[in-house]
Backbone as a printed PyTorch tensor [residue, N CA C, xyz], in Angstrom:
tensor([[[178.3880, -22.0940, 255.6910],
         [179.5430, -20.5330, 255.9590],
         [179.7010, -20.6620, 254.7710]],

        [[180.1800, -18.3370, 254.6760],
         [180.2660, -18.6130, 253.2720],
         [181.7780, -18.2790, 253.2090]],

        [[182.2850, -18.1220, 251.8550],
         [183.0620, -18.6950, 251.6510],
         [184.3350, -17.3850, 252.4750]],

        [[185.7290, -17.4120, 252.7260],
         [185.8180, -17.0810, 253.1820],
         [186.8050, -16.1110, 251.9680]],

        [[187.5800, -14.6520, 252.9920],
         [187.5750, -13.3840, 251.0360],
         [189.2020, -13.7410, 251.2190]],

        [[190.2120, -13.5860, 250.2320],
         [191.3450, -14.5010, 250.1600],
         [192.1100, -13.7390, 249.5980]],

        [[193.4260, -13.5520, 250.3760],
         [194.0270, -12.2170, 251.0030],
         [194.5830, -11.0720, 249.6390]],

        [[194.4160, -12.9200, 248.5720],
         [194.9790, -11.2500, 247.3870],
         [193.6880, -10.9920, 246.3660]],

        [[192.1460, -11.0560, 248.0590],
         [191.4960, -10.6130, 246.3630],
         [191.4180,  -9.1110, 245.7930]],

        [[192.0600,  -7.9580, 246.8490],
         [191.8380,  -7.2690, 245.6240],
         [192.5610,  -7.0320, 245.1300]],

        [[194.4220,  -7.4850, 245.1250],
         [194.6290,  -7.2070, 243.9100],
         [194.4250,  -8.2470, 242.8590]],

        [[193.4590,  -9.5630, 242.8610],
         [193.5380,  -9.9600, 241.7660],
         [192.1900,  -8.9860, 240.9760]],

        [[190.9340,  -9.0460, 241.5810],
         [190.5560,  -7.2830, 241.6900],
         [190.6200,  -6.5390, 240.4420]],

        [[191.6200,  -6.1250, 241.1780],
         [192.0760,  -4.6320, 240.4280],
         [192.4940,  -5.7840, 238.8960]],

        [[193.1390,  -6.5160, 238.7810],
         [193.6070,  -7.4330, 238.0090],
         [191.9700,  -7.3540, 236.9420]],

        [[191.4970,  -7.7840, 237.6710],
         [190.2210,  -8.2110, 236.8330],
         [189.7280,  -6.7570, 236.0550]],

        [[189.4230,  -5.6420, 237.1030],
         [189.1380,  -4.8860, 235.9730],
         [190.1760,  -4.6530, 234.9000]],

        [[191.3450,  -4.4640, 235.3430],
         [191.9530,  -3.8580, 234.3420],
         [191.6780,  -4.3930, 233.1300]],

        [[192.2460,  -5.7470, 233.4080],
         [191.9140,  -6.0660, 231.6200],
         [190.8810,  -6.7050, 231.0440]],

        [[189.4980,  -6.3740, 232.2800],
         [187.7560,  -6.5780, 231.9370],
         [188.1490,  -4.8630, 230.9780]],

        [[188.4940,  -3.8790, 230.9900],
         [188.3670,  -2.1970, 230.8020],
         [189.2770,  -2.8060, 229.2590]],

        [[190.0250,  -3.4820, 229.2100],
         [190.5840,  -2.8510, 228.0290],
         [189.8240,  -4.1460, 226.7680]],

        [[189.7270,  -5.0520, 227.6000],
         [188.4370,  -5.1940, 226.6190],
         [187.3520,  -4.6180, 225.7240]],

        [[186.6850,  -4.5080, 227.6690],
         [186.1910,  -4.1160, 226.9290],
         [186.1140,  -2.8390, 225.7680]],

        [[187.2960,  -2.2010, 225.3810],
         [186.9580,  -1.1210, 224.7440],
         [187.8430,  -1.0650, 223.7490]],

        [[188.4140,  -2.7520, 223.2340],
         [189.2470,  -2.5800, 222.4120],
         [188.3160,  -3.5710, 221.3600]],

        [[187.6640,  -4.4010, 222.1550],
         [186.3150,  -5.3270, 221.4090],
         [184.6720,  -4.8240, 221.2150]],

        [[184.7760,  -3.7600, 222.6660],
         [183.3490,  -2.9090, 222.7220],
         [182.5540,  -4.1610, 222.9480]],

        [[182.1070,  -3.5410, 224.4970],
         [181.6860,  -4.0740, 225.3690],
         [180.3690,  -5.9640, 225.0900]],

        [[179.7630,  -5.3280, 224.6020],
         [178.8220,  -6.0160, 223.3880],
         [178.4260,  -7.3620, 223.1090]],

        [[180.4960,  -7.4580, 222.1980],
         [181.0150,  -7.8850, 221.3830],
         [181.6820,  -9.0030, 222.6540]],

        [[181.8700,  -8.4420, 223.6750],
         [183.6000,  -9.3330, 225.2150],
         [182.2870, -10.3870, 225.6940]],

        [[182.4290, -11.9160, 225.6090],
         [181.7660, -12.5260, 226.7950],
         [182.9620, -12.4090, 228.5410]],

        [[181.3710, -13.0620, 230.1930],
         [182.6940, -13.2360, 230.4790],
         [183.6960, -14.0930, 230.6110]],

        [[183.0570, -15.2150, 230.0330],
         [184.6280, -16.2840, 228.8990],
         [185.5390, -15.6060, 228.8450]],

        [[185.6130, -14.8510, 228.1580],
         [186.3380, -14.0470, 226.9370],
         [187.4860, -13.8190, 228.7660]],

        [[186.7610, -12.7440, 229.1820],
         [187.3470, -11.5430, 230.1430],
         [188.2070, -12.2830, 231.2810]],

        [[188.2670, -14.0880, 231.4660],
         [189.0420, -14.9260, 231.8380],
         [190.2590, -15.0700, 231.7640]],

        [[189.1980, -16.2240, 230.0850],
         [190.2450, -16.4850, 229.2950],
         [191.8830, -15.2560, 229.5630]],

        [[191.2770, -14.0690, 228.9880],
         [191.8890, -12.4820, 228.5970],
         [192.9930, -12.7050, 230.5030]],

        [[192.6000, -12.5930, 231.6510],
         [192.6460, -12.3430, 233.2830],
         [193.7160, -14.4330, 233.4290]],

        [[194.1560, -14.7580, 233.1800],
         [194.0790, -16.4410, 232.5710],
         [193.1280, -16.8830, 234.4810]],

        [[192.7960, -16.5120, 234.6210],
         [191.1690, -17.4600, 234.9130],
         [190.4250, -18.4490, 234.4650]],

        [[189.8700, -19.1130, 235.6860],
         [188.0200, -19.6990, 235.1430],
         [187.6840, -19.0330, 234.9700]],

        [[186.2160, -19.5390, 234.0800],
         [184.8230, -18.1800, 233.9900],
         [184.9270, -18.9050, 235.4470]],

        [[184.1510, -20.1390, 236.4070],
         [183.8160, -20.1550, 237.2520],
         [184.6240, -19.3080, 238.5430]],

        [[185.6610, -18.1610, 238.1550],
         [186.3710, -17.9600, 239.4160],
         [186.2300, -16.4590, 239.3300]],

        [[185.7670, -15.9200, 237.9580],
         [185.6490, -15.2270, 237.6620],
         [184.4450, -14.6040, 238.1750]],

        [[182.9760, -15.6180, 238.4540],
         [182.2170, -15.1170, 238.4890],
         [181.8630, -14.5560, 240.2210]],

        [[182.9440, -15.4640, 240.5420],
         [183.1490, -15.5440, 242.1530],
         [183.3650, -13.7730, 242.0240]],

        [[183.6250, -13.1170, 241.3390],
         [184.0680, -11.3520, 241.7720],
         [182.6250, -10.4320, 241.3760]],

        [[181.5770, -11.0390, 240.0090],
         [180.9020, -10.2730, 239.4590],
         [180.2450, -11.6480, 238.8700]],

        [[178.7850, -11.2610, 239.5120],
         [177.9800, -12.2840, 238.9790],
         [177.2190, -11.6740, 238.1720]],

        [[178.4730, -10.8550, 236.6730],
         [177.1670, -10.4290, 235.3340],
         [178.7380,  -9.5520, 235.0900]],

        [[178.0750,  -9.7150, 234.1980],
         [179.4760,  -8.4760, 233.1080],
         [178.7950,  -7.1500, 233.0770]],

        [[177.5000,  -6.7850, 233.7520],
         [177.0050,  -5.2680, 233.7990],
         [177.7750,  -5.4450, 234.6960]],

        [[177.4590,  -5.5190, 236.4090],
         [178.2910,  -5.9570, 237.6590],
         [179.5530,  -4.9270, 237.5540]],

        [[180.2980,  -6.1720, 236.5620],
         [181.8120,  -5.4330, 236.5140],
         [181.8270,  -3.9130, 235.4080]],

        [[181.3630,  -4.2350, 234.3540],
         [181.1820,  -2.2980, 233.5640],
         [180.6650,  -1.7130, 234.7700]],

        [[180.2710,  -1.8450, 235.7180],
         [179.6690,  -0.7750, 237.0200],
         [181.1070,  -1.2340, 236.8210]],

        [[181.3150,  -1.7680, 237.9400],
         [182.4800,  -2.0610, 238.8710],
         [184.3870,  -0.8790, 238.2710]],

        [[184.2960,  -1.5280, 237.5810],
         [185.0410,  -0.9810, 236.3890],
         [184.9610,   1.0680, 236.4160]],

        [[183.9060,   1.4830, 236.0220],
         [183.5020,   2.9140, 235.6920],
         [182.8010,   3.3620, 237.4790]],

        [[182.8540,   2.9110, 238.5590],
         [182.1770,   3.6960, 239.5250],
         [183.9530,   3.5360, 240.2370]],

        [[184.8840,   3.1040, 239.8170],
         [186.9600,   2.4390, 240.5810],
         [186.4330,   4.0810, 239.9380]],

        [[186.8520,   3.9070, 238.6860],
         [187.6070,   4.5090, 237.8780],
         [187.1120,   5.7390, 238.0960]],

        [[185.7510,   6.6080, 237.9830],
         [185.4750,   8.1700, 238.7020],
         [185.1670,   8.7710, 239.1440]],

        [[185.3620,   7.9530, 240.4720],
         [185.3260,   8.4620, 241.6880],
         [186.0790,   8.9050, 242.0660]],

        [[187.0670,   7.3150, 241.8100],
         [188.6630,   7.8110, 241.9710],
         [189.0710,   9.7890, 241.4100]],

        [[188.4990,   9.5780, 239.7540],
         [188.8250,  10.9880, 239.3110],
         [188.1580,  12.0360, 240.3030]],

        [[186.9770,  11.5860, 240.0060],
         [186.3660,  12.8490, 240.7680],
         [187.1200,  13.5480, 242.5090]],

        [[187.2860,  12.2300, 242.9200],
         [187.9150,  12.2780, 244.7620],
         [189.7210,  13.4540, 243.7370]],

        [[190.3230,  13.0750, 243.4540],
         [191.3070,  13.4820, 242.9390],
         [191.0340,  15.2610, 242.9440]],

        [[190.4150,  15.4310, 241.6110],
         [190.3420,  16.6780, 241.1790],
         [189.6790,  17.7770, 242.3690]],

        [[188.1920,  16.6200, 242.9240],
         [188.0620,  18.1450, 243.4670],
         [188.4210,  18.1330, 245.3280]],

        [[188.6920,  16.9410, 245.5400],
         [190.2990,  16.9940, 246.4190],
         [191.9590,  17.9610, 246.2500]],

        [[191.7920,  18.9040, 245.2320],
         [192.4760,  19.8860, 244.6010],
         [192.8410,  20.8570, 245.6620]],

        [[193.3320,  21.5630, 246.6980],
         [193.6800,  21.9980, 247.9200],
         [194.1100,  23.6850, 246.7190]],

        [[192.7680,  24.5930, 246.4920],
         [192.5890,  26.0020, 245.5270],
         [192.9490,  26.6250, 246.7690]],

        [[193.3540,  26.8760, 248.1860],
         [193.2310,  26.9980, 249.2590],
         [194.2500,  28.5300, 248.8170]],

        [[193.7340,  30.5250, 248.8400],
         [194.4790,  30.9160, 248.2370],
         [195.0300,  31.0810, 247.0950]],

        [[194.5150,  30.5640, 245.9130],
         [194.2680,  30.3900, 244.5110],
         [194.1310,  31.5390, 244.0500]],

        [[193.6400,  32.1700, 242.5750],
         [193.3160,  32.9600, 242.7930],
         [192.7160,  32.3180, 241.5850]],

        [[190.7180,  32.0450, 241.3610],
         [190.5740,  31.2370, 239.6320],
         [191.3150,  31.3920, 238.8550]],

        [[191.8870,  32.5790, 238.3420],
         [192.7870,  32.1680, 237.0730],
         [193.9130,  30.7590, 237.5350]],

        [[193.6490,  30.3250, 237.9900],
         [195.1970,  29.9310, 238.9750],
         [194.5340,  28.4910, 239.2150]],

        [[193.2720,  28.3110, 239.9080],
         [192.5380,  27.1960, 240.6650],
         [192.1100,  27.0160, 238.8930]],

        [[192.2510,  27.4840, 238.1530],
         [192.0830,  26.4660, 236.6950],
         [193.0280,  25.6360, 236.3840]],

        [[193.7960,  26.4030, 235.5310],
         [195.1860,  25.7380, 235.4720],
         [195.7370,  24.5440, 236.1900]],

        [[195.3170,  24.4420, 237.5520],
         [195.4890,  23.5310, 238.3920],
         [194.6960,  22.7250, 237.9970]],

        [[193.5040,  23.0310, 237.7890],
         [192.4940,  21.4230, 237.4600],
         [192.9100,  21.1940, 236.1970]],

        [[193.3050,  21.9510, 235.5140],
         [193.0200,  21.4300, 233.9410],
         [194.3790,  19.9500, 233.6500]],

        [[196.0140,  20.8650, 234.2000],
         [196.9250,  19.9080, 234.5370],
         [196.6680,  18.1720, 235.5280]],

        [[195.4060,  18.7030, 235.9870],
         [195.7420,  17.5310, 237.2740],
         [194.5580,  16.4670, 236.1770]],

        [[194.2920,  16.8750, 235.2890],
         [192.8160,  16.2120, 234.8590],
         [193.5440,  15.6310, 234.2740]],

        [[194.7140,  16.0000, 233.0940],
         [195.1310,  15.4440, 232.0090],
         [196.4250,  14.9060, 232.8910]],

        [[196.4340,  14.7070, 233.9340],
         [197.5880,  13.9570, 234.4970],
         [196.8820,  12.5340, 234.8480]],

        [[195.8000,  12.9760, 235.9270],
         [194.8610,  12.1910, 236.6430],
         [194.3560,  11.2750, 234.2000]],

        [[193.3350,  11.6390, 233.4670],
         [193.2530,  10.6490, 232.2170],
         [194.6530,   9.5070, 232.1070]],

        [[196.5040,   9.9880, 232.3500],
         [197.2840,   9.6040, 231.8430],
         [196.9090,   8.3600, 231.7180]],

        [[197.1080,   6.7210, 231.7460],
         [196.7040,   5.4790, 231.2200],
         [195.9120,   5.0520, 232.1970]],

        [[194.5440,   5.5840, 231.7190],
         [193.8150,   5.4680, 232.3780],
         [191.7680,   5.3320, 230.5190]],

        [[193.3620,   4.9560, 229.5410],
         [192.4060,   4.9650, 228.3210],
         [191.4280,   3.9490, 227.5620]],

        [[191.5050,   2.8990, 228.7340],
         [190.4840,   1.9800, 228.5570],
         [189.4330,   2.2330, 229.0860]],

        [[189.3600,   3.1390, 230.6510],
         [188.1800,   3.6730, 231.5910],
         [187.8290,   4.6830, 230.6090]],

        [[188.6360,   4.5970, 230.5720],
         [187.9590,   6.5540, 230.3680],
         [187.1240,   6.3310, 228.6450]],

        [[187.3270,   5.4070, 228.0540],
         [186.8850,   5.1740, 226.4160],
         [185.5440,   4.1840, 226.8030]],

        [[185.7940,   3.5840, 227.4840],
         [184.4890,   2.7720, 227.9430],
         [183.3300,   3.3140, 229.0910]],

        [[183.2660,   4.9750, 228.8870],
         [181.9840,   5.6710, 229.7450],
         [181.1650,   6.0460, 228.5780]],

        [[181.1750,   5.9680, 227.2540],
         [180.1190,   6.8050, 225.8330],
         [179.3490,   5.4390, 225.7610]],

        [[180.0400,   4.3590, 225.7440],
         [179.3230,   3.1830, 225.3670],
         [178.7780,   2.2220, 226.9090]],

        [[179.1900,   2.7760, 227.8060],
         [179.4840,   1.6300, 229.1270],
         [177.7760,   2.3430, 229.5960]],

        [[177.7080,   3.9140, 230.4350],
         [176.4910,   4.0230, 230.7850],
         [175.2990,   3.7010, 230.8350]],

        [[175.1890,   4.0290, 229.1670],
         [173.3820,   4.1200, 228.8150],
         [173.5230,   2.8250, 229.3830]],

        [[174.1140,   1.0550, 229.4660],
         [173.3960,   0.5400, 228.6720],
         [173.5020,  -0.4920, 229.9130]],

        [[174.2760,   0.4870, 231.7740],
         [174.1960,  -0.4540, 232.4820],
         [172.0290,   0.5580, 233.8700]],

        [[171.4420,  -0.1560, 234.8610],
         [170.4550,   0.2280, 235.3060],
         [170.0720,   1.9180, 235.8610]],

        [[169.4020,   2.7590, 235.1730],
         [169.5120,   3.7800, 235.8230],
         [169.8250,   3.8710, 237.8650]],

        [[169.6650,   3.0150, 238.3010],
         [170.3630,   3.7730, 240.2900],
         [172.0170,   3.7140, 240.1020]],

        [[172.5410,   2.8340, 239.1360],
         [173.4050,   2.5210, 239.0370],
         [174.3720,   3.7220, 237.9160]],

        [[173.4370,   4.3540, 236.9280],
         [173.3920,   5.1950, 235.9970],
         [174.0760,   6.7570, 236.7110]],

        [[172.4130,   7.1260, 237.8220],
         [172.9500,   8.6550, 238.3340],
         [173.8340,   7.7170, 239.3370]],

        [[174.4460,   6.9100, 239.7410],
         [175.7330,   6.7600, 240.5540],
         [177.0250,   7.5910, 239.7080]],

        [[177.0320,   7.2000, 238.7950],
         [178.4320,   7.3230, 237.9250],
         [177.8740,   9.0440, 237.1940]],

        [[177.2800,   9.2110, 236.7780],
         [176.2160,  11.0850, 236.2330],
         [176.3070,  11.9960, 237.6180]],

        [[176.8310,  11.3970, 238.0430],
         [177.3800,  11.8540, 239.9720],
         [178.4310,  12.6020, 240.0300]],

        [[178.5790,  11.3300, 239.8800],
         [180.7710,  11.8190, 239.7970],
         [180.7590,  13.0080, 239.1110]],

        [[180.3460,  12.7030, 237.2790],
         [180.5440,  13.4760, 236.3080],
         [180.2090,  14.8230, 236.7070]],

        [[179.4070,  15.0800, 237.2590],
         [178.1010,  15.8570, 237.8050],
         [179.5100,  17.2880, 238.9830]],

        [[180.1240,  16.3750, 239.1070],
         [180.4800,  16.7530, 240.4890],
         [181.9570,  17.5950, 239.5120]],

        [[182.4800,  17.0880, 238.9130],
         [183.4950,  17.3260, 238.0350],
         [183.6290,  18.4290, 237.1460]],

        [[181.7160,  18.3290, 236.7950],
         [181.6640,  19.8500, 235.8800],
         [181.1250,  20.8870, 236.4260]],

        [[180.6280,  20.8060, 238.2220],
         [179.9790,  21.9040, 238.9180],
         [181.6200,  22.5750, 239.6850]],

        [[182.6960,  22.3960, 239.8130],
         [183.5690,  22.6200, 240.0360],
         [184.3500,  23.2140, 238.9920]],

        [[184.0240,  22.8700, 238.3060],
         [184.4610,  23.6220, 236.9440],
         [184.3200,  25.2390, 236.5950]],

        [[183.0040,  25.0350, 236.7060],
         [181.6800,  25.9940, 236.5360],
         [181.9790,  27.2960, 237.2530]],

        [[182.4580,  26.4800, 238.6170],
         [182.6040,  27.4450, 239.4290],
         [183.3330,  28.1900, 239.5480]],

        [[184.1610,  27.4250, 238.6340],
         [186.1020,  28.5800, 238.7220],
         [185.8280,  28.7790, 237.9950]],

        [[184.6810,  28.6140, 236.7020],
         [184.9590,  29.2130, 235.4060],
         [184.2080,  30.9990, 235.3060]],

        [[183.2540,  30.9300, 236.8650],
         [182.0620,  31.8990, 236.1940],
         [182.4620,  32.4300, 237.5760]],

        [[183.6930,  32.5010, 238.0140],
         [184.2620,  33.0040, 239.1920],
         [185.5150,  34.6750, 238.2710]],

        [[185.9980,  33.5650, 237.1470],
         [186.7980,  34.0320, 236.3520],
         [186.6980,  35.2220, 235.5440]],

        [[184.8040,  35.2280, 235.1060],
         [185.1180,  36.3790, 234.5500],
         [183.0560,  35.8780, 234.6190]],

        [[182.6660,  36.9860, 235.8690],
         [181.2690,  36.5850, 236.4880],
         [180.5460,  37.5900, 235.5250]],

        [[181.0500,  38.3030, 234.1180],
         [179.7330,  39.6900, 234.3030],
         [179.5940,  38.1110, 232.4560]],

        [[180.2190,  37.2360, 232.4260],
         [180.7780,  37.1340, 230.9080],
         [179.1840,  36.4420, 230.8980]],

        [[178.3210,  35.4370, 231.7430],
         [177.2820,  34.6940, 231.5840],
         [176.0700,  34.9740, 232.2630]],

        [[176.2590,  35.9460, 233.4030],
         [174.6480,  36.6510, 234.0210],
         [174.1500,  36.1090, 233.5080]],

        [[173.9110,  34.9760, 234.6180],
         [173.2210,  33.8000, 235.1950],
         [173.0460,  33.3060, 233.9690]],

        [[173.2430,  32.9550, 233.0080],
         [173.2440,  32.1750, 231.6840],
         [173.7970,  30.6870, 232.2610]],

        [[173.5430,  29.8450, 232.4230],
         [173.6450,  28.6830, 233.0310],
         [174.0310,  27.6790, 231.6800]],

        [[173.1960,  27.5840, 230.4870],
         [173.8680,  27.4840, 229.2680],
         [174.6360,  27.5120, 228.6600]],

        [[175.0540,  28.5810, 228.8900],
         [175.8630,  29.6600, 228.4330],
         [177.4260,  28.9000, 228.9660]],

        [[176.9430,  28.8810, 230.0890],
         [178.3060,  28.2070, 231.3250],
         [177.7580,  26.8820, 230.5860]],

        [[177.2600,  26.1650, 231.0800],
         [177.8010,  24.4630, 230.4740],
         [178.4560,  24.8350, 229.2790]],

        [[177.5210,  25.2670, 228.9300],
         [178.7430,  25.2520, 227.0300],
         [179.8420,  25.9740, 226.9700]],

        [[180.6280,  26.7380, 227.8480],
         [181.5600,  26.8730, 227.8420],
         [182.8230,  25.7370, 228.3070]],

        [[182.2630,  25.0630, 230.3590],
         [182.8760,  24.5670, 231.2650],
         [182.5000,  22.8510, 229.7140]],

        [[181.3830,  22.5830, 228.9240],
         [182.0150,  21.2770, 228.2350],
         [182.4460,  21.4390, 227.1190]],

        [[183.1120,  22.7040, 226.6730],
         [183.8120,  22.5490, 225.4550],
         [185.3890,  22.4040, 226.3150]],

        [[186.0870,  23.2730, 227.2360],
         [186.7270,  22.5930, 227.6210],
         [187.4290,  20.8060, 228.4190]],

        [[186.1720,  20.4730, 228.1350],
         [186.2980,  18.8430, 228.9300],
         [187.2450,  18.7280, 227.4070]],

        [[185.5790,  19.0620, 226.2790],
         [185.6010,  18.4870, 224.9000],
         [188.0150,  17.9500, 224.7660]],

        [[188.4100,  19.9690, 224.9210],
         [189.7450,  20.0610, 224.4700],
         [190.7600,  19.0560, 225.4030]],

        [[189.8380,  18.7160, 226.3310],
         [190.7710,  17.4280, 227.5750],
         [190.5210,  15.9750, 226.7020]],

        [[189.9880,  15.8250, 225.7560],
         [188.6630,  14.4630, 225.6860],
         [189.7170,  13.8850, 224.4390]],

        [[189.3590,  15.3590, 223.7040],
         [190.4220,  15.3870, 222.7750],
         [192.2040,  14.9070, 223.1220]],

        [[192.6450,  15.6570, 223.0790],
         [194.2890,  15.0530, 223.7210],
         [194.4940,  14.2600, 224.1850]],

        [[192.6780,  14.0860, 225.1440],
         [193.1970,  11.9290, 225.5530],
         [192.7920,  10.7240, 224.0320]],

        [[192.3340,  11.1640, 223.3080],
         [192.0590,  10.9660, 222.0370],
         [193.5790,  10.5940, 221.1530]],

        [[194.4230,  11.8650, 221.1820],
         [194.7450,  11.7080, 219.8830],
         [196.7760,  11.3760, 220.5550]],

        [[196.4610,  11.8350, 221.8150],
         [198.2490,  12.0620, 222.5730],
         [198.0260,  11.2870, 223.8630]],

        [[197.7300,  10.0120, 223.3630],
         [197.7100,   9.5460, 224.9110],
         [199.0040,   8.9970, 225.1500]],

        [[199.2840,   8.5840, 224.8120],
         [201.1400,   8.0590, 225.3530],
         [201.8970,   9.3180, 225.3840]],

        [[201.1100,  10.6890, 225.5920],
         [202.2050,  11.7420, 225.9320],
         [202.3470,  11.5620, 227.0600]],

        [[203.4920,  11.9370, 227.2150],
         [204.9310,  12.3240, 228.6690],
         [203.6340,  13.9510, 229.6710]],

        [[204.6810,  13.0980, 230.8910],
         [204.4260,  14.9100, 231.4250],
         [204.5610,  16.1180, 231.0660]],

        [[205.4820,  15.6670, 230.3480],
         [206.2400,  17.2740, 229.4210],
         [205.0750,  18.2660, 228.3310]],

        [[204.2530,  17.3200, 227.5350],
         [203.8040,  17.5370, 226.5290],
         [201.9530,  17.4690, 227.4540]],

        [[201.7350,  17.0820, 228.1190],
         [200.8810,  16.2830, 228.8450],
         [200.1220,  18.5730, 230.3580]],

        [[201.5630,  19.0240, 230.6190],
         [202.0270,  19.8360, 231.1930],
         [201.5540,  21.0880, 230.0620]],

        [[202.1700,  21.2280, 228.7830],
         [202.7870,  21.6310, 227.9300],
         [200.9390,  22.2920, 227.3360]],

        [[199.8170,  20.4200, 226.7120],
         [198.6110,  21.0860, 226.5500],
         [197.6840,  21.3950, 227.1470]],

        [[197.7770,  21.7780, 228.5370],
         [197.4050,  22.1080, 229.7230],
         [197.7260,  23.3120, 230.1340]],

        [[198.8800,  24.0590, 229.9320],
         [198.8950,  26.0270, 229.0250],
         [198.5660,  26.3120, 228.0940]],

        [[198.1070,  24.8010, 226.9800],
         [197.5710,  25.9780, 226.4890],
         [196.1270,  25.6280, 226.3570]],

        [[195.3200,  24.9600, 226.5900],
         [193.3840,  25.2850, 226.8160],
         [193.3170,  26.3460, 228.1740]],

        [[194.1860,  26.5020, 229.0170],
         [193.9600,  27.2680, 230.3590],
         [194.5950,  28.7350, 229.5430]],

        [[195.0310,  28.7670, 228.6060],
         [195.3230,  30.0130, 228.2730],
         [194.1890,  30.8910, 227.1150]],

        [[193.7940,  29.3960, 226.2290],
         [192.9630,  29.8450, 225.6310],
         [191.6290,  30.2700, 225.9970]],

        [[191.4970,  29.4950, 227.0050],
         [189.9620,  28.9060, 227.5430],
         [189.8080,  30.8150, 228.8590]],

        [[190.7420,  31.0460, 229.1640],
         [191.1620,  32.4980, 230.2040],
         [191.1870,  33.6450, 228.9620]],

        [[190.8600,  33.9670, 227.2310],
         [191.4440,  35.1020, 226.8930],
         [190.1670,  34.9880, 225.5230]],

        [[189.8950,  33.2500, 225.6860],
         [188.2760,  33.3040, 225.4140],
         [187.3720,  33.8760, 226.8100]],

        [[187.2050,  33.6050, 227.6280],
         [185.9040,  33.8890, 228.4410],
         [185.9990,  35.2610, 228.6090]],

        [[187.4390,  35.6560, 228.5080],
         [187.8000,  37.3950, 228.8810],
         [186.4090,  38.1230, 227.6670]],

        [[186.4510,  37.2560, 226.6870],
         [187.0080,  38.0950, 225.0920],
         [184.9520,  37.9400, 224.8740]],

        [[184.5740,  37.1630, 226.1200],
         [183.0300,  36.9680, 225.9660],
         [181.9540,  38.2240, 226.4830]]])
């Protein structure tokens, strides 16, 4: 007979994900054992294996939970009736707010994704592609003649925007809402003026 799911299963799982993300971000994935994660969570090693059969499974769930929620939040923005420049401004500010409080999850993407099996990599990269695709559509609509079908130039522009947003995350992670709003406006203006000058 299968073991019944505890009433607080989801809460415990969320706690494990948050604690493990912090441990992986601070110590490195390779240097962090499941026993260390269990201890940091305040549970036994046997208990953590009840939730996750391996460290890879735990890493994937952290990144899948984070990236799918980020993708859904950003691609789900209601932009009906907005001009492309206003769509861009809305996407940028929403991304910066979505990053708030997610430093550990954001940090372990770079190290973690390449370590996972190919099917899991494809899932995680599909979330990233959806975000890049949404931004690409908006950028192309702002200045259609600037790219003339040059997908490499468009991608370079879009990834430069994400680079600016990730810079803020790296150096200003404790920033409050006002600081995030101000930086979002700065990135939007830099992008709009830059694209129009191409």
